[in-house]
mmCIF file of the C-alpha atoms, coordinates in Angstrom:
data_MODEL
# 
_entry.id   MODEL 
# 
loop_
_atom_site.group_PDB 
_atom_site.id 
_atom_site.type_symbol 
_atom_site.label_atom_id 
_atom_site.label_alt_id 
_atom_site.label_comp_id 
_atom_site.label_asym_id 
_atom_site.label_entity_id 
_atom_site.label_seq_id 
_atom_site.pdbx_PDB_ins_code 
_atom_site.Cartn_x 
_atom_site.Cartn_y 
_atom_site.Cartn_z 
_atom_site.occupancy 
_atom_site.B_iso_or_equiv 
_atom_site.pdbx_formal_charge 
_atom_site.auth_seq_id 
_atom_site.auth_comp_id 
_atom_site.auth_asym_id 
_atom_site.auth_atom_id 
_atom_site.pdbx_PDB_model_num 
ATOM 1   C CA . UNK A 1 1   ? -117.845 80.092 -217.836 1.00 0.00 ? 1   UNK A CA 1 
ATOM 2   C CA . UNK A 1 2   ? -117.339 78.913 -221.460 1.00 0.00 ? 2   UNK A CA 1 
ATOM 3   C CA . UNK A 1 3   ? -114.301 78.277 -223.027 1.00 0.00 ? 3   UNK A CA 1 
ATOM 4   C CA . UNK A 1 4   ? -113.158 80.249 -226.140 1.00 0.00 ? 4   UNK A CA 1 
ATOM 5   C CA . UNK A 1 5   ? -110.116 79.669 -228.410 1.00 0.00 ? 5   UNK A CA 1 
ATOM 6   C CA . UNK A 1 6   ? -108.699 82.981 -227.412 1.00 0.00 ? 6   UNK A CA 1 
ATOM 7   C CA . UNK A 1 7   ? -108.269 81.777 -223.582 1.00 0.00 ? 7   UNK A CA 1 
ATOM 8   C CA . UNK A 1 8   ? -107.485 78.309 -224.549 1.00 0.00 ? 8   UNK A CA 1 
ATOM 9   C CA . UNK A 1 9   ? -104.540 79.351 -226.988 1.00 0.00 ? 9   UNK A CA 1 
ATOM 10  C CA . UNK A 1 10  ? -103.434 82.884 -225.879 1.00 0.00 ? 10  UNK A CA 1 
ATOM 11  C CA . UNK A 1 11  ? -100.810 83.072 -229.003 1.00 0.00 ? 11  UNK A CA 1 
ATOM 12  C CA . UNK A 1 12  ? -102.985 83.536 -232.372 1.00 0.00 ? 12  UNK A CA 1 
ATOM 13  C CA . UNK A 1 13  ? -100.006 80.703 -233.843 1.00 0.00 ? 13  UNK A CA 1 
ATOM 14  C CA . UNK A 1 14  ? -101.345 78.076 -231.128 1.00 0.00 ? 14  UNK A CA 1 
ATOM 15  C CA . UNK A 1 15  ? -104.755 78.350 -232.339 1.00 0.00 ? 15  UNK A CA 1 
ATOM 16  C CA . UNK A 1 16  ? -105.082 76.254 -235.365 1.00 0.00 ? 16  UNK A CA 1 
ATOM 17  C CA . UNK A 1 17  ? -103.585 73.285 -233.217 1.00 0.00 ? 17  UNK A CA 1 
ATOM 18  C CA . UNK A 1 18  ? -105.834 73.912 -230.063 1.00 0.00 ? 18  UNK A CA 1 
ATOM 19  C CA . UNK A 1 19  ? -109.076 73.831 -231.924 1.00 0.00 ? 19  UNK A CA 1 
ATOM 20  C CA . UNK A 1 20  ? -108.036 70.614 -234.174 1.00 0.00 ? 20  UNK A CA 1 
ATOM 21  C CA . UNK A 1 21  ? -107.257 68.670 -230.774 1.00 0.00 ? 21  UNK A CA 1 
ATOM 22  C CA . UNK A 1 22  ? -110.495 69.902 -229.884 1.00 0.00 ? 22  UNK A CA 1 
ATOM 23  C CA . UNK A 1 23  ? -112.588 68.804 -232.962 1.00 0.00 ? 23  UNK A CA 1 
ATOM 24  C CA . UNK A 1 24  ? -110.658 65.208 -232.378 1.00 0.00 ? 24  UNK A CA 1 
ATOM 25  C CA . UNK A 1 25  ? -111.360 64.992 -229.141 1.00 0.00 ? 25  UNK A CA 1 
ATOM 26  C CA . UNK A 1 26  ? -115.092 65.523 -229.042 1.00 0.00 ? 26  UNK A CA 1 
ATOM 27  C CA . UNK A 1 27  ? -115.442 63.842 -232.532 1.00 0.00 ? 27  UNK A CA 1 
ATOM 28  C CA . UNK A 1 28  ? -113.060 60.451 -232.640 1.00 0.00 ? 28  UNK A CA 1 
ATOM 29  C CA . UNK A 1 29  ? -114.812 58.981 -229.546 1.00 0.00 ? 29  UNK A CA 1 
ATOM 30  C CA . UNK A 1 30  ? -117.215 56.329 -229.847 1.00 0.00 ? 30  UNK A CA 1 
ATOM 31  C CA . UNK A 1 31  ? -120.242 58.643 -229.220 1.00 0.00 ? 31  UNK A CA 1 
ATOM 32  C CA . UNK A 1 32  ? -118.732 61.251 -231.649 1.00 0.00 ? 32  UNK A CA 1 
ATOM 33  C CA . UNK A 1 33  ? -118.507 58.193 -234.763 1.00 0.00 ? 33  UNK A CA 1 
ATOM 34  C CA . UNK A 1 34  ? -122.513 57.873 -233.673 1.00 0.00 ? 34  UNK A CA 1 
ATOM 35  C CA . UNK A 1 35  ? -122.881 61.904 -233.696 1.00 0.00 ? 35  UNK A CA 1 
ATOM 36  C CA . UNK A 1 36  ? -120.902 62.440 -237.381 1.00 0.00 ? 36  UNK A CA 1 
ATOM 37  C CA . UNK A 1 37  ? -122.898 59.494 -239.030 1.00 0.00 ? 37  UNK A CA 1 
ATOM 38  C CA . UNK A 1 38  ? -126.252 60.807 -237.983 1.00 0.00 ? 38  UNK A CA 1 
ATOM 39  C CA . UNK A 1 39  ? -124.719 64.636 -238.648 1.00 0.00 ? 39  UNK A CA 1 
ATOM 40  C CA . UNK A 1 40  ? -123.989 63.263 -242.129 1.00 0.00 ? 40  UNK A CA 1 
ATOM 41  C CA . UNK A 1 41  ? -127.432 61.374 -242.789 1.00 0.00 ? 41  UNK A CA 1 
ATOM 42  C CA . UNK A 1 42  ? -129.250 64.426 -241.734 1.00 0.00 ? 42  UNK A CA 1 
ATOM 43  C CA . UNK A 1 43  ? -127.232 66.711 -243.976 1.00 0.00 ? 43  UNK A CA 1 
ATOM 44  C CA . UNK A 1 44  ? -127.157 64.337 -247.151 1.00 0.00 ? 44  UNK A CA 1 
ATOM 45  C CA . UNK A 1 45  ? -123.650 65.194 -247.458 1.00 0.00 ? 45  UNK A CA 1 
ATOM 46  C CA . UNK A 1 46  ? -123.392 61.768 -249.574 1.00 0.00 ? 46  UNK A CA 1 
ATOM 47  C CA . UNK A 1 47  ? -126.784 61.791 -250.904 1.00 0.00 ? 47  UNK A CA 1 
ATOM 48  C CA . UNK A 1 48  ? -127.548 63.382 -254.160 1.00 0.00 ? 48  UNK A CA 1 
ATOM 49  C CA . UNK A 1 49  ? -129.657 66.303 -253.898 1.00 0.00 ? 49  UNK A CA 1 
ATOM 50  C CA . UNK A 1 50  ? -133.535 66.052 -255.409 1.00 0.00 ? 50  UNK A CA 1 
ATOM 51  C CA . UNK A 1 51  ? -133.814 67.206 -258.698 1.00 0.00 ? 51  UNK A CA 1 
ATOM 52  C CA . UNK A 1 52  ? -136.512 69.485 -258.559 1.00 0.00 ? 52  UNK A CA 1 
ATOM 53  C CA . UNK A 1 53  ? -135.302 71.228 -255.441 1.00 0.00 ? 53  UNK A CA 1 
ATOM 54  C CA . UNK A 1 54  ? -135.789 75.389 -255.478 1.00 0.00 ? 54  UNK A CA 1 
ATOM 55  C CA . UNK A 1 55  ? -132.215 77.543 -255.398 1.00 0.00 ? 55  UNK A CA 1 
ATOM 56  C CA . UNK A 1 56  ? -133.190 78.682 -251.725 1.00 0.00 ? 56  UNK A CA 1 
ATOM 57  C CA . UNK A 1 57  ? -133.434 75.056 -250.627 1.00 0.00 ? 57  UNK A CA 1 
ATOM 58  C CA . UNK A 1 58  ? -130.186 74.239 -252.715 1.00 0.00 ? 58  UNK A CA 1 
ATOM 59  C CA . UNK A 1 59  ? -128.370 77.050 -250.812 1.00 0.00 ? 59  UNK A CA 1 
ATOM 60  C CA . UNK A 1 60  ? -129.461 75.196 -247.332 1.00 0.00 ? 60  UNK A CA 1 
ATOM 61  C CA . UNK A 1 61  ? -128.666 72.312 -248.505 1.00 0.00 ? 61  UNK A CA 1 
ATOM 62  C CA . UNK A 1 62  ? -125.109 73.578 -249.617 1.00 0.00 ? 62  UNK A CA 1 
ATOM 63  C CA . UNK A 1 63  ? -124.453 75.087 -246.209 1.00 0.00 ? 63  UNK A CA 1 
ATOM 64  C CA . UNK A 1 64  ? -125.553 72.120 -244.064 1.00 0.00 ? 64  UNK A CA 1 
ATOM 65  C CA . UNK A 1 65  ? -122.935 70.139 -246.466 1.00 0.00 ? 65  UNK A CA 1 
ATOM 66  C CA . UNK A 1 66  ? -120.136 73.057 -245.687 1.00 0.00 ? 66  UNK A CA 1 
ATOM 67  C CA . UNK A 1 67  ? -120.378 72.921 -242.396 1.00 0.00 ? 67  UNK A CA 1 
ATOM 68  C CA . UNK A 1 68  ? -120.220 69.148 -242.332 1.00 0.00 ? 68  UNK A CA 1 
ATOM 69  C CA . UNK A 1 69  ? -117.150 69.063 -244.357 1.00 0.00 ? 69  UNK A CA 1 
ATOM 70  C CA . UNK A 1 70  ? -115.316 71.514 -242.397 1.00 0.00 ? 70  UNK A CA 1 
ATOM 71  C CA . UNK A 1 71  ? -115.709 69.186 -239.283 1.00 0.00 ? 71  UNK A CA 1 
ATOM 72  C CA . UNK A 1 72  ? -114.134 66.440 -241.778 1.00 0.00 ? 72  UNK A CA 1 
ATOM 73  C CA . UNK A 1 73  ? -111.379 68.503 -242.574 1.00 0.00 ? 73  UNK A CA 1 
ATOM 74  C CA . UNK A 1 74  ? -110.580 69.684 -238.747 1.00 0.00 ? 74  UNK A CA 1 
ATOM 75  C CA . UNK A 1 75  ? -110.345 65.687 -237.651 1.00 0.00 ? 75  UNK A CA 1 
ATOM 76  C CA . UNK A 1 76  ? -108.656 64.865 -240.229 1.00 0.00 ? 76  UNK A CA 1 
ATOM 77  C CA . UNK A 1 77  ? -109.305 60.725 -240.839 1.00 0.00 ? 77  UNK A CA 1 
ATOM 78  C CA . UNK A 1 78  ? -107.802 58.448 -243.021 1.00 0.00 ? 78  UNK A CA 1 
ATOM 79  C CA . UNK A 1 79  ? -109.573 57.262 -246.230 1.00 0.00 ? 79  UNK A CA 1 
ATOM 80  C CA . UNK A 1 80  ? -110.460 53.933 -244.761 1.00 0.00 ? 80  UNK A CA 1 
ATOM 81  C CA . UNK A 1 81  ? -112.420 55.877 -241.552 1.00 0.00 ? 81  UNK A CA 1 
ATOM 82  C CA . UNK A 1 82  ? -114.049 58.114 -243.981 1.00 0.00 ? 82  UNK A CA 1 
ATOM 83  C CA . UNK A 1 83  ? -115.023 54.854 -246.339 1.00 0.00 ? 83  UNK A CA 1 
ATOM 84  C CA . UNK A 1 84  ? -116.376 53.520 -242.626 1.00 0.00 ? 84  UNK A CA 1 
ATOM 85  C CA . UNK A 1 85  ? -117.975 56.718 -241.822 1.00 0.00 ? 85  UNK A CA 1 
ATOM 86  C CA . UNK A 1 86  ? -119.543 57.244 -245.192 1.00 0.00 ? 86  UNK A CA 1 
ATOM 87  C CA . UNK A 1 87  ? -121.088 53.340 -245.161 1.00 0.00 ? 87  UNK A CA 1 
ATOM 88  C CA . UNK A 1 88  ? -122.570 54.610 -241.442 1.00 0.00 ? 88  UNK A CA 1 
ATOM 89  C CA . UNK A 1 89  ? -124.128 57.474 -242.552 1.00 0.00 ? 89  UNK A CA 1 
ATOM 90  C CA . UNK A 1 90  ? -125.889 55.581 -245.137 1.00 0.00 ? 90  UNK A CA 1 
ATOM 91  C CA . UNK A 1 91  ? -127.249 52.796 -243.043 1.00 0.00 ? 91  UNK A CA 1 
ATOM 92  C CA . UNK A 1 92  ? -128.565 55.489 -240.902 1.00 0.00 ? 92  UNK A CA 1 
ATOM 93  C CA . UNK A 1 93  ? -130.707 56.435 -244.434 1.00 0.00 ? 93  UNK A CA 1 
ATOM 94  C CA . UNK A 1 94  ? -131.772 53.297 -244.909 1.00 0.00 ? 94  UNK A CA 1 
ATOM 95  C CA . UNK A 1 95  ? -135.881 52.617 -243.392 1.00 0.00 ? 95  UNK A CA 1 
ATOM 96  C CA . UNK A 1 96  ? -136.387 50.404 -240.219 1.00 0.00 ? 96  UNK A CA 1 
ATOM 97  C CA . UNK A 1 97  ? -137.985 47.094 -240.832 1.00 0.00 ? 97  UNK A CA 1 
ATOM 98  C CA . UNK A 1 98  ? -139.505 45.244 -238.231 1.00 0.00 ? 98  UNK A CA 1 
ATOM 99  C CA . UNK A 1 99  ? -138.622 41.570 -237.610 1.00 0.00 ? 99  UNK A CA 1 
ATOM 100 C CA . UNK A 1 100 ? -139.956 38.960 -235.975 1.00 0.00 ? 100 UNK A CA 1 
ATOM 101 C CA . UNK A 1 101 ? -137.619 39.567 -232.770 1.00 0.00 ? 101 UNK A CA 1 
ATOM 102 C CA . UNK A 1 102 ? -139.133 43.018 -232.641 1.00 0.00 ? 102 UNK A CA 1 
ATOM 103 C CA . UNK A 1 103 ? -142.923 41.201 -231.973 1.00 0.00 ? 103 UNK A CA 1 
# 
């Protein structure tokens, strides 16, 4: 059976803290940090949108960014952690170059 917020925190006033703990436990670990960097790169949260974006595509992109922003709001990371996450996300968007080590 899937867990739900109403089952985990029966009292309504306990729900915000319970969901924040759940987000933090998922995203504030080594694997969660990788996922956050990947999600940031995929949704383009730290990139300017293309100039020729249609209204529909712009709305879609805004929705992706809003969902990512919700995750950030729920985990409440420090400015230093946010800067590190931003740097990791930017590295994800850089092209891969083959080196002599790859041969």
